[in-house]
mmCIF file of C-alpha atoms and ligand atoms in Angstrom:
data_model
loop_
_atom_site.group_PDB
_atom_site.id
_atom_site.type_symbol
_atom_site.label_atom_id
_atom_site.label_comp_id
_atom_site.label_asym_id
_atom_site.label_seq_id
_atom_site.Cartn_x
_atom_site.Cartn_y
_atom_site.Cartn_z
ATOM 1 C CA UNK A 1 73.571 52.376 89.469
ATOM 2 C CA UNK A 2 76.454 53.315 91.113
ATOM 3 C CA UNK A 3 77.983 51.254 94.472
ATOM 4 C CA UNK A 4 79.515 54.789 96.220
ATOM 5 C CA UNK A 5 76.223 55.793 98.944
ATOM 6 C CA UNK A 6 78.537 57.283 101.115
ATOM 7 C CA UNK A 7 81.684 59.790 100.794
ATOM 8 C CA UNK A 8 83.514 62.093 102.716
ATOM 9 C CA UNK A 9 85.138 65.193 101.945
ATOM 10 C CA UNK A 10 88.912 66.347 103.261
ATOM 11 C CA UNK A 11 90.705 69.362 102.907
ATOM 12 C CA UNK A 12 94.633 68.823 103.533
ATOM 13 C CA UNK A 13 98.221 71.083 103.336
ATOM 14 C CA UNK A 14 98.219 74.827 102.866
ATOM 15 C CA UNK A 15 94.685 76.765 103.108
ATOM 16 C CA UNK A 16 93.353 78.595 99.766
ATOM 17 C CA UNK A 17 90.626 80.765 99.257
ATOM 18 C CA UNK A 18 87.719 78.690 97.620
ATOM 19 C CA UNK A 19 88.824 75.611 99.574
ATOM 20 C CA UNK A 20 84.830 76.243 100.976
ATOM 21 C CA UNK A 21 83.540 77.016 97.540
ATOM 22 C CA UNK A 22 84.519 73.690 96.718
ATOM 23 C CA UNK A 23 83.138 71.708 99.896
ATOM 24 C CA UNK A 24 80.265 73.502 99.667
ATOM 25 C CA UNK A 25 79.961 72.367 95.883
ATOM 26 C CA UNK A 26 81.139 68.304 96.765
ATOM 27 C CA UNK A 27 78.546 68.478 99.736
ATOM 28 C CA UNK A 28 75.297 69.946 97.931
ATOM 29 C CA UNK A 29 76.445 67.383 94.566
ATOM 30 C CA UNK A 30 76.122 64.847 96.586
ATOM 31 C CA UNK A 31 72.903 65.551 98.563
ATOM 32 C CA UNK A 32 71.599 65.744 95.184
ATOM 33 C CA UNK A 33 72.550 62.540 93.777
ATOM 34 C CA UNK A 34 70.991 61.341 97.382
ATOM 35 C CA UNK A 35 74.426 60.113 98.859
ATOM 36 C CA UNK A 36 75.544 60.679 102.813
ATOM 37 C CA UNK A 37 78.704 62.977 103.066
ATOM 38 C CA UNK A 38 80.994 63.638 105.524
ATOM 39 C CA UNK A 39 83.175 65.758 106.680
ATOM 40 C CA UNK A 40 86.824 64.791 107.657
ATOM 41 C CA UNK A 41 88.118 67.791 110.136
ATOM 42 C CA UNK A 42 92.188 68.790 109.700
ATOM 43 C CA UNK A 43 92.575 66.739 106.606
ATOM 44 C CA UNK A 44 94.356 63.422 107.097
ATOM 45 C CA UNK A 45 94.861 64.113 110.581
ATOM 46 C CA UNK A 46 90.845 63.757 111.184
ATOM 47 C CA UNK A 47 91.336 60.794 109.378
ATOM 48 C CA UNK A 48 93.710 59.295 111.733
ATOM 49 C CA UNK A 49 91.415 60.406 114.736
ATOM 50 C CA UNK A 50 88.200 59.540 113.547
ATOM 51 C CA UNK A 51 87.042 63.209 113.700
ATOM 52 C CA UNK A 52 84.322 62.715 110.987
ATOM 53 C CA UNK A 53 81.391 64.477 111.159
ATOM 54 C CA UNK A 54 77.835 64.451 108.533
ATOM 55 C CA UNK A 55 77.206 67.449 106.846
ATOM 56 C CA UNK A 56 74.078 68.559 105.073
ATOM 57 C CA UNK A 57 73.561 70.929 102.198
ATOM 58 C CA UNK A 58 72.297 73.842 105.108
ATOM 59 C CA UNK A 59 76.249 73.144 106.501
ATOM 60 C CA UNK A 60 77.426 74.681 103.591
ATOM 61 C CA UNK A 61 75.311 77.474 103.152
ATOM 62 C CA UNK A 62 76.891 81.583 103.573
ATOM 63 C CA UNK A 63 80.380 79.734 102.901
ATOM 64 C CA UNK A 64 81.153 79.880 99.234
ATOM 65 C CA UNK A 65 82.567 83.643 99.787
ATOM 66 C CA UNK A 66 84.726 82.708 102.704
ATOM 67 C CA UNK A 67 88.323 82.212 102.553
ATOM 68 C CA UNK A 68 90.004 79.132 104.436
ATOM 69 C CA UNK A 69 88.352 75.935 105.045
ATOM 70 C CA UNK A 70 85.445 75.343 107.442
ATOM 71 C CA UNK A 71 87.093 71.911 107.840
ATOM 72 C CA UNK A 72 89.862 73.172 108.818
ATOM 73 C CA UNK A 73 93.729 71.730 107.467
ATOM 74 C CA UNK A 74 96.697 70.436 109.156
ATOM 75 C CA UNK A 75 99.868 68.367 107.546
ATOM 76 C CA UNK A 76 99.464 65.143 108.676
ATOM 77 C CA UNK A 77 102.836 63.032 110.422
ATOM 78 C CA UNK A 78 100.412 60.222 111.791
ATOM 79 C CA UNK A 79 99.206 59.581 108.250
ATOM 80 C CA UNK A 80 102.281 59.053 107.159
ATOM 81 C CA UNK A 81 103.209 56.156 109.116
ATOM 82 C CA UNK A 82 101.452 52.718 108.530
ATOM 83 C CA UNK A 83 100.170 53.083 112.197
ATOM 84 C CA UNK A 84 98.377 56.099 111.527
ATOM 85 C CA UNK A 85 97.081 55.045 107.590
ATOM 86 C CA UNK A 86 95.734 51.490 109.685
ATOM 87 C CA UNK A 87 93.410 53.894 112.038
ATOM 88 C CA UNK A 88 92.484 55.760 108.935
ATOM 89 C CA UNK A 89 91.247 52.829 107.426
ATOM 90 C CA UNK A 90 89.456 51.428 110.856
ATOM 91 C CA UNK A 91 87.717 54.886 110.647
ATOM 92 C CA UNK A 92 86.741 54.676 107.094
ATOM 93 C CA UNK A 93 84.810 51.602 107.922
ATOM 94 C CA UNK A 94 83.734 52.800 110.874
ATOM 95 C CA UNK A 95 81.319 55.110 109.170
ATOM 96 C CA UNK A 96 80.989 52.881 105.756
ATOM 97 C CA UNK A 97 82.498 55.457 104.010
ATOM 98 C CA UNK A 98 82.826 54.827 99.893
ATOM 99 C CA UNK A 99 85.491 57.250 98.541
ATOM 100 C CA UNK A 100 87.106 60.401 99.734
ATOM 101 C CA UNK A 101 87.191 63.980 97.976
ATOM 102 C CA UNK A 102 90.639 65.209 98.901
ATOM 103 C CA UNK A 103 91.816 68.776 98.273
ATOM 104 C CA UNK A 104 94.648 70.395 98.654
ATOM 105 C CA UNK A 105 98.192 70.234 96.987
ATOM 106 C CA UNK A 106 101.070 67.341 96.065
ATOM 107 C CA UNK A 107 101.208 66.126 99.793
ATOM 108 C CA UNK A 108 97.778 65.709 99.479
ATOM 109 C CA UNK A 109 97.757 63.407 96.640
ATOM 110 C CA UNK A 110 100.507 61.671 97.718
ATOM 111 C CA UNK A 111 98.694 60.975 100.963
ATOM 112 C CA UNK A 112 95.860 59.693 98.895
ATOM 113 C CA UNK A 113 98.027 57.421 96.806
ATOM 114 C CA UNK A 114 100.324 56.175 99.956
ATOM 115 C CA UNK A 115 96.588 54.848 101.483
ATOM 116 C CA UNK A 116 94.942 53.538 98.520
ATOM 117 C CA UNK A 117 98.222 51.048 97.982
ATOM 118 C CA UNK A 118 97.232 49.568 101.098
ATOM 119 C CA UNK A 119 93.647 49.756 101.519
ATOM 120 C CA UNK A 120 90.376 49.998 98.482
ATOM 121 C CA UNK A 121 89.627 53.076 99.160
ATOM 122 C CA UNK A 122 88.613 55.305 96.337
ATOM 123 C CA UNK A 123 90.002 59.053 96.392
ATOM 124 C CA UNK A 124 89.891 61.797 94.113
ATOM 125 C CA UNK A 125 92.008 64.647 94.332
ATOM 126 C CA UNK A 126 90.732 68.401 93.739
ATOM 127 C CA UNK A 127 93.943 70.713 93.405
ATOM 128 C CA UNK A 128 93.320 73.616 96.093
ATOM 129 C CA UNK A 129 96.661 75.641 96.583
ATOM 130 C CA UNK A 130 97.891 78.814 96.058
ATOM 131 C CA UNK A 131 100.604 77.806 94.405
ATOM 132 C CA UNK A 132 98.862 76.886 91.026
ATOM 133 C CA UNK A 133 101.902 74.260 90.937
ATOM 134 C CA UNK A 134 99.998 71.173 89.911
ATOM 135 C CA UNK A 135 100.786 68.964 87.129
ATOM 136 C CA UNK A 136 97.611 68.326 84.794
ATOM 137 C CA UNK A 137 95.917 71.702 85.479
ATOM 138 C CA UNK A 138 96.235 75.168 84.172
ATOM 139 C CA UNK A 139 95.102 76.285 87.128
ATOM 140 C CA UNK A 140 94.692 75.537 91.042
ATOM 141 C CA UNK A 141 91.923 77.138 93.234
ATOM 142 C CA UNK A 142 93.243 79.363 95.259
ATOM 143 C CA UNK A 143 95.816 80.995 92.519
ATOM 144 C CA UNK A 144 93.484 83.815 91.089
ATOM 145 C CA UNK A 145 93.037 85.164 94.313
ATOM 146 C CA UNK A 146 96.299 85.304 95.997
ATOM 147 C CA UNK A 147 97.927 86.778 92.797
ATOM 148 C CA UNK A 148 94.696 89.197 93.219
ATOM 149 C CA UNK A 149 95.982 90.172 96.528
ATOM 150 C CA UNK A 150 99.274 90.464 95.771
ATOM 151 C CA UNK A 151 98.534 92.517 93.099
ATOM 152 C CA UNK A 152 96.597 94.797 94.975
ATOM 153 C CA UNK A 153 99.241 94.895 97.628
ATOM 154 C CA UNK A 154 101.793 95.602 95.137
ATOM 155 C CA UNK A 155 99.549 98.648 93.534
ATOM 156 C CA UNK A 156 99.375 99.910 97.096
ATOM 157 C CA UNK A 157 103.522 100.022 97.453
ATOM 158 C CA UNK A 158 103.975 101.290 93.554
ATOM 159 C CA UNK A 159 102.432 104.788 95.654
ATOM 160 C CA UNK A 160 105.313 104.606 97.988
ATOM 161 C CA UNK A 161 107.739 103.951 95.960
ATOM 162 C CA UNK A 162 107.218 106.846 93.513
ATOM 163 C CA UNK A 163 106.546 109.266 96.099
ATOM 164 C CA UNK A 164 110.009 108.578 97.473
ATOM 165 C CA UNK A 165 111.780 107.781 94.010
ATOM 166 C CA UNK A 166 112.406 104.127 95.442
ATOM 167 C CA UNK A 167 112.937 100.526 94.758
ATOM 168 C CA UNK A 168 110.782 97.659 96.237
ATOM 169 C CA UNK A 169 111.906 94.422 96.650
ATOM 170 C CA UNK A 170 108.292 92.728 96.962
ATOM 171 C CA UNK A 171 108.610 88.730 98.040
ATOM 172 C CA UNK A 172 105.812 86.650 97.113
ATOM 173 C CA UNK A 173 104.891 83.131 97.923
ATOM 174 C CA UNK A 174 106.286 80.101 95.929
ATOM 175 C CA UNK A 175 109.204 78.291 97.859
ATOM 176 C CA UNK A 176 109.557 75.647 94.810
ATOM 177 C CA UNK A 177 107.533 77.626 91.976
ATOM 178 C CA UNK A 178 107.353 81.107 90.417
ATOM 179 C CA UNK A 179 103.563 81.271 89.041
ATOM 180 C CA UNK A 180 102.527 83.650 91.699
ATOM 181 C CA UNK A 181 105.153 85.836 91.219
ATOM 182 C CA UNK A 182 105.082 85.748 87.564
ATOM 183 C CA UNK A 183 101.961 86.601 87.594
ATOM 184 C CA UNK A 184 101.890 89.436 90.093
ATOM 185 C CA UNK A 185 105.340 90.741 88.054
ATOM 186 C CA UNK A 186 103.325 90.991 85.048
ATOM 187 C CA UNK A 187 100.054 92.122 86.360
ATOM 188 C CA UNK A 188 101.614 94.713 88.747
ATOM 189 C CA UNK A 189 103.763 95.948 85.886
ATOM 190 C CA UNK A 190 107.168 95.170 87.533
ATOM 191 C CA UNK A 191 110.193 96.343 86.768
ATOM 192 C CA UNK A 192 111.903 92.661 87.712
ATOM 193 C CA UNK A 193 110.618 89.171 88.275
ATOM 194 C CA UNK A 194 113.290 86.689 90.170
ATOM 195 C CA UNK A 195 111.943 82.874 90.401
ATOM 196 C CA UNK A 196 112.688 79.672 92.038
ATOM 197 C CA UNK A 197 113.079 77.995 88.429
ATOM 198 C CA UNK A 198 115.876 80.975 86.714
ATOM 199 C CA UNK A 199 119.132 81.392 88.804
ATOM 200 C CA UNK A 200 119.656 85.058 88.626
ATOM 201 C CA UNK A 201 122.508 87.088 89.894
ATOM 202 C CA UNK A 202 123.346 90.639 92.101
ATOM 203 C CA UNK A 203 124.652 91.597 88.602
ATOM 204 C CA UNK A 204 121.592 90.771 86.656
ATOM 205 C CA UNK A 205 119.799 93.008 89.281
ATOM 206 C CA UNK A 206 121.757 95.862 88.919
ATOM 207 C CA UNK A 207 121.412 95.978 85.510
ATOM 208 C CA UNK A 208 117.973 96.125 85.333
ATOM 209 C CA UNK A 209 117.572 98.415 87.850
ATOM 210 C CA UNK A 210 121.025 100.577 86.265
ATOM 211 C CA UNK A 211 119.171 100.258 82.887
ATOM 212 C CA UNK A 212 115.502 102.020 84.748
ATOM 213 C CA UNK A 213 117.417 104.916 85.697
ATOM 214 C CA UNK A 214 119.338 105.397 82.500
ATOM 215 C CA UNK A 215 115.555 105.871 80.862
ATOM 216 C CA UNK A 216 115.006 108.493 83.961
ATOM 217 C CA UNK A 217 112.458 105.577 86.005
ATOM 218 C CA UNK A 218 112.275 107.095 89.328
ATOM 219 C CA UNK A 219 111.223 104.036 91.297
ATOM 220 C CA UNK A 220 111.429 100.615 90.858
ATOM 221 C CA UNK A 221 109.312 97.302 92.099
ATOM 222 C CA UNK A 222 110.849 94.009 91.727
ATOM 223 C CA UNK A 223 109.287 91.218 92.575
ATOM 224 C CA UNK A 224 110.851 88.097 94.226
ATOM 225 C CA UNK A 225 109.331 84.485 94.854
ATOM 226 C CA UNK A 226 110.307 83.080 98.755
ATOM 227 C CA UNK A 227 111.968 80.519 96.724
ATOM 228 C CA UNK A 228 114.320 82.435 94.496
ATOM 229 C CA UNK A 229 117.825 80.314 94.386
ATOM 230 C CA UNK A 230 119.940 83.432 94.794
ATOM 231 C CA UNK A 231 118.219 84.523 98.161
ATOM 232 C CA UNK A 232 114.776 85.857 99.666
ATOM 233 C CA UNK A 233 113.619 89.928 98.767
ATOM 234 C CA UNK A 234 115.513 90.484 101.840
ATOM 235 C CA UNK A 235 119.093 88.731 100.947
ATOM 236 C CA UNK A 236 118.796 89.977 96.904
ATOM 237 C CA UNK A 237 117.823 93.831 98.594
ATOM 238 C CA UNK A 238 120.735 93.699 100.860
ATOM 239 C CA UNK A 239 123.532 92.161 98.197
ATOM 240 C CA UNK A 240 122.427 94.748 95.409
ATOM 241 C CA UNK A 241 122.590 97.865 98.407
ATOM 242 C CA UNK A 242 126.351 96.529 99.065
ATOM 243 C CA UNK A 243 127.193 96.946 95.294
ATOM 244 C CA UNK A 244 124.579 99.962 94.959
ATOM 245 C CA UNK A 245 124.583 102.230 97.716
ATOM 246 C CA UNK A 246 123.494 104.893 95.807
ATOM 247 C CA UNK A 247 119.787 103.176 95.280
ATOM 248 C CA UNK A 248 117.311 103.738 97.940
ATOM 249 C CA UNK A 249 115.870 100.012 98.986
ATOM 250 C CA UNK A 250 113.065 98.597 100.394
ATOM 251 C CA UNK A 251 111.548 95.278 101.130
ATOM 252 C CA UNK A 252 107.842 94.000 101.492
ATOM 253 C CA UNK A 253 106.982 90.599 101.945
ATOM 254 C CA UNK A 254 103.293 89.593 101.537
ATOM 255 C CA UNK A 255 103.780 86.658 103.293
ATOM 256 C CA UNK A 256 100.476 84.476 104.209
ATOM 257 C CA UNK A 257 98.259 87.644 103.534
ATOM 258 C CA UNK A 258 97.977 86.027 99.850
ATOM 259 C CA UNK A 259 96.528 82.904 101.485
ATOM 260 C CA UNK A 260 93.395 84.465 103.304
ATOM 261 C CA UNK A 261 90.674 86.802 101.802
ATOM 262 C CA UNK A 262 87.377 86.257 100.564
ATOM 263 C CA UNK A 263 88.037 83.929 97.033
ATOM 264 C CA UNK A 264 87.684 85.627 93.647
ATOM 265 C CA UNK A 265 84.288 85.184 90.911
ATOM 266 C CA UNK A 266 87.381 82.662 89.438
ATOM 267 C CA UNK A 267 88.075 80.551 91.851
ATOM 268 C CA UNK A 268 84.664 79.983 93.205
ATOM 269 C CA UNK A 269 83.553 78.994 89.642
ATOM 270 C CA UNK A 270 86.480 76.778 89.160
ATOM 271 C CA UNK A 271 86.052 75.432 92.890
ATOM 272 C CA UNK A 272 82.417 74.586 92.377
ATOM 273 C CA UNK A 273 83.319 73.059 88.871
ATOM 274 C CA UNK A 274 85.831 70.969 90.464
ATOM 275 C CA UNK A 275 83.241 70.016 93.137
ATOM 276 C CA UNK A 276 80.725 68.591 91.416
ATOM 277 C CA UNK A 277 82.824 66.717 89.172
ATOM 278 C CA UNK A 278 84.613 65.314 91.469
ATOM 279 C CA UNK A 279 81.437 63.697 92.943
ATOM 280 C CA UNK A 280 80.157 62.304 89.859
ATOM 281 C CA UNK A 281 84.169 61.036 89.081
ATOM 282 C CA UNK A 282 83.928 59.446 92.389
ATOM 283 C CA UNK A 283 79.785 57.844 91.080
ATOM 284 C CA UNK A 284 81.585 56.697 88.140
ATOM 285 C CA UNK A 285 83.804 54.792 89.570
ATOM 286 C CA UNK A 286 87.250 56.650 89.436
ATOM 287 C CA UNK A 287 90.041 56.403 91.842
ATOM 288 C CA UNK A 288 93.666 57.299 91.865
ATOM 289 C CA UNK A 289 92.620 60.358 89.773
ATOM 290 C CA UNK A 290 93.360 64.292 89.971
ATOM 291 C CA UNK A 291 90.748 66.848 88.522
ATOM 292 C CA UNK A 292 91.998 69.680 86.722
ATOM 293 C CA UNK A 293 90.867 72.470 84.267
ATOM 294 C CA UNK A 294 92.936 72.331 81.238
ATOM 295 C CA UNK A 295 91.845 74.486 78.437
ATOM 296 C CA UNK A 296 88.213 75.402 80.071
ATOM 297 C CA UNK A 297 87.249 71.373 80.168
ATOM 298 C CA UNK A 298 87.187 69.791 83.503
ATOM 299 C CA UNK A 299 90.236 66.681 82.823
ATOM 300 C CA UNK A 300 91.406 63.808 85.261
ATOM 301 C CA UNK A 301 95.591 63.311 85.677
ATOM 302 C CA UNK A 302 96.667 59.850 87.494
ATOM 303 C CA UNK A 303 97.796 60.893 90.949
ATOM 304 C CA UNK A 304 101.364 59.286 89.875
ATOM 305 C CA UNK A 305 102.068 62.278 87.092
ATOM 306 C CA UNK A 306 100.037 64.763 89.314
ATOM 307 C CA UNK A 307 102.856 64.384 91.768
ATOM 308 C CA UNK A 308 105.844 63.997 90.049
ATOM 309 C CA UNK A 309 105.707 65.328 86.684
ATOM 310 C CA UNK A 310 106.733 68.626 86.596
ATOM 311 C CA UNK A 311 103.966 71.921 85.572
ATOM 312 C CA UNK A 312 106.761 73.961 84.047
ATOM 313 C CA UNK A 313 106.459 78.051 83.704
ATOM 314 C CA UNK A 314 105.374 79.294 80.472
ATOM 315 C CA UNK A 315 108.093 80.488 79.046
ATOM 316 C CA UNK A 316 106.754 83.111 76.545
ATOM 317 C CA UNK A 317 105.200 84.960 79.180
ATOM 318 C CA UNK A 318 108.748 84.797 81.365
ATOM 319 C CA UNK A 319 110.053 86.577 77.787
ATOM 320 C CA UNK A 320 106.902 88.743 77.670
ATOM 321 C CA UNK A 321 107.817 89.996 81.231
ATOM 322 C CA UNK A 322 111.440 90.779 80.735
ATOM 323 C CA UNK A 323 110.325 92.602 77.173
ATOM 324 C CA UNK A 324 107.212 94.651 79.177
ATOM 325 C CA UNK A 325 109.466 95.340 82.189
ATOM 326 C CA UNK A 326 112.517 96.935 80.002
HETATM 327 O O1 F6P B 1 100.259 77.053 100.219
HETATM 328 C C1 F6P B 1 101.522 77.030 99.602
HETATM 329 C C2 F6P B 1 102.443 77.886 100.352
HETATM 330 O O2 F6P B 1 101.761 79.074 100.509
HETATM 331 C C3 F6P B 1 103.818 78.194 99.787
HETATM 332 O O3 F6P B 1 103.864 79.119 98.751
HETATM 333 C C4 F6P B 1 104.561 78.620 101.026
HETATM 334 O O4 F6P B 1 105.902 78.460 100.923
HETATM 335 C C5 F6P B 1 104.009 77.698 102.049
HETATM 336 O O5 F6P B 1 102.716 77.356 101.618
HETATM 337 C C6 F6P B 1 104.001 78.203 103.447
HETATM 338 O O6 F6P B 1 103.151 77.397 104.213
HETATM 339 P P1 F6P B 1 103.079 77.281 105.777
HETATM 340 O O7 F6P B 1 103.160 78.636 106.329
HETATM 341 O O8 F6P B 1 101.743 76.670 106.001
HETATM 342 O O9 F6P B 1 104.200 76.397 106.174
#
């Protein structure tokens, strides 16, 4: 039998579509398995103010096709000071709560880990974020619908482009990772994919797009993640115009489009996976612990590598992308 009768259920850091698939998934597990759950409102900060409210499985009904979360999220400065992590905790017992579901990204976990070095209070972590940037995962919810969206954005500008014989610089999101615009590069069919991990110069640009012409390629759509080291779509499009004049440029940046819209058959399936594993993890016992989906089977990562070990880019699909893009 397990000791956990009553949990709650955050979501913390940047929004992602199926952040609700998964409530919705952690709430109606744990109706069934006959435990109280609760929701905390603005992540960690609902936490600190003891904005905690009991859901039932009719709370989470028409959600699981809405994009961000009914709980709303916030990044927390109160819960990172002792202060704030002490009214957490008065909170927590407050309401006899047993373990938290938190989901969002790094911050999230670190939260998690920062509180439960303090107080014994179990949490599990469910990676929700965009940015599919999470150690011990292959993939995050939120990812297969933002690249989704930026693919379809970038489909949308490819008509542009040709119909005026111009380049695109598209910027994606990823300030410290380049899976999203991987990704969208290779599933848009770019011509040029710039990310935060490769240092890449004006020169290296002009090439490509010097090489396009030379096989008579009219337009051009490069993509660029927010985090690229040698500037934004905006600074890379203006350096390459100064050594190019002769190339007419444009920029689009997606911006925080790619973090809204209804979530994809993908990441509601992964989301509700997550979910109800996360419940049962939580049944079982487990603390400290990250879910993720590695290889179609639902695994658990310590919080400590979830955080700082590093999800590098695959690099054979970096190659594949240079080779498809020629
Ligand atoms: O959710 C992750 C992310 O979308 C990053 O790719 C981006 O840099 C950042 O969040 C922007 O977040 P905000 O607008 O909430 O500061």
């Amino acid at each position: 039998m397990s000791k956990i009768k009553r949990i709650a259920v955050l979501t913390s850091g940047g929004d992602a579509p199926g952040m609700n698939a998964a409530i919705r998934s952690v709430v109606r597990t744990a109706v069934y398995h006959d435990l109280h759950i609760y929701g905390i409102m603005r992540g960690f900060d609902g936490l600190v103010k003891g904005d905690i409210k009991r859901l039932e499985a009719k709370d989470v009904a028409n959600i699981i096709q809405r994009g961000g979360t009914i709980l709303k999220t916030a990044r927390s400065e109160a819960f990172r000071t002792p202060e704030g992590r002490k009214l957490a905790y008065e909170h927590i017992k407050a309401n006899d709560i047993d373990g938290i579901v938190a989901i969002g990204g790094n911050g999230t976990y670190a939260g998690g880990m920062a509180f439960m070095k303090e107080y014994d209070v179990p949490f599990v972590g469910m990676p929700g974020t965009i940015d599919n940037d999470i150690f011990g995962t292959d993939y995050t919810i939120g990812f297969d619908t933002a690249i989704n969206t930026a693919i379809e954005a970038v489909d949308k500008i490819r008509d542009t482009a040709d119909s005026h014989n111009r380049i695109f610089f598209v910027e994606v999101m990823g300030r410290y990772s380049g899976f999203i615009a991987l990704h969208t590069g290779i599933g848009s069919g770019a011509g040029g994919i710039f990310l935060p991990e490769i240092e890449t110069t004006v020169d290296d640009i002009s090439e490509i797009l010097k090489r396009a012409v030379i096989r008579q390629k009219l337009f051009n759509i490069i993509i660029v993640a927010e985090g690229n080291p040698s500037g934004n779509a905006t600074e890379l499009a203006k350096k390459v115009k100064e050594v190019n004049p002769e190339f007419d440029i444009r920029v689009s940046v997606i911006g925080h489009l790619q973090r809204g819209g209804s979530p994809t058959a993908m990441d509601r399936v992964l989301a509700s996976r997550m979910g109800h594993s996360a419940v049962r993890a939580l049944m079982r016992g487990e603390s400290g612990v990250a879910l993720g989906i590695i290889n179609d089977k639902i695994t658990f990562t310590p919080f400590h590598d979830a955080i700082h070990k590093v999800k590098p880019l695959n690099k054979e699909l970096v190659r594949m992308a240079e080779i498809l893009a020629m």
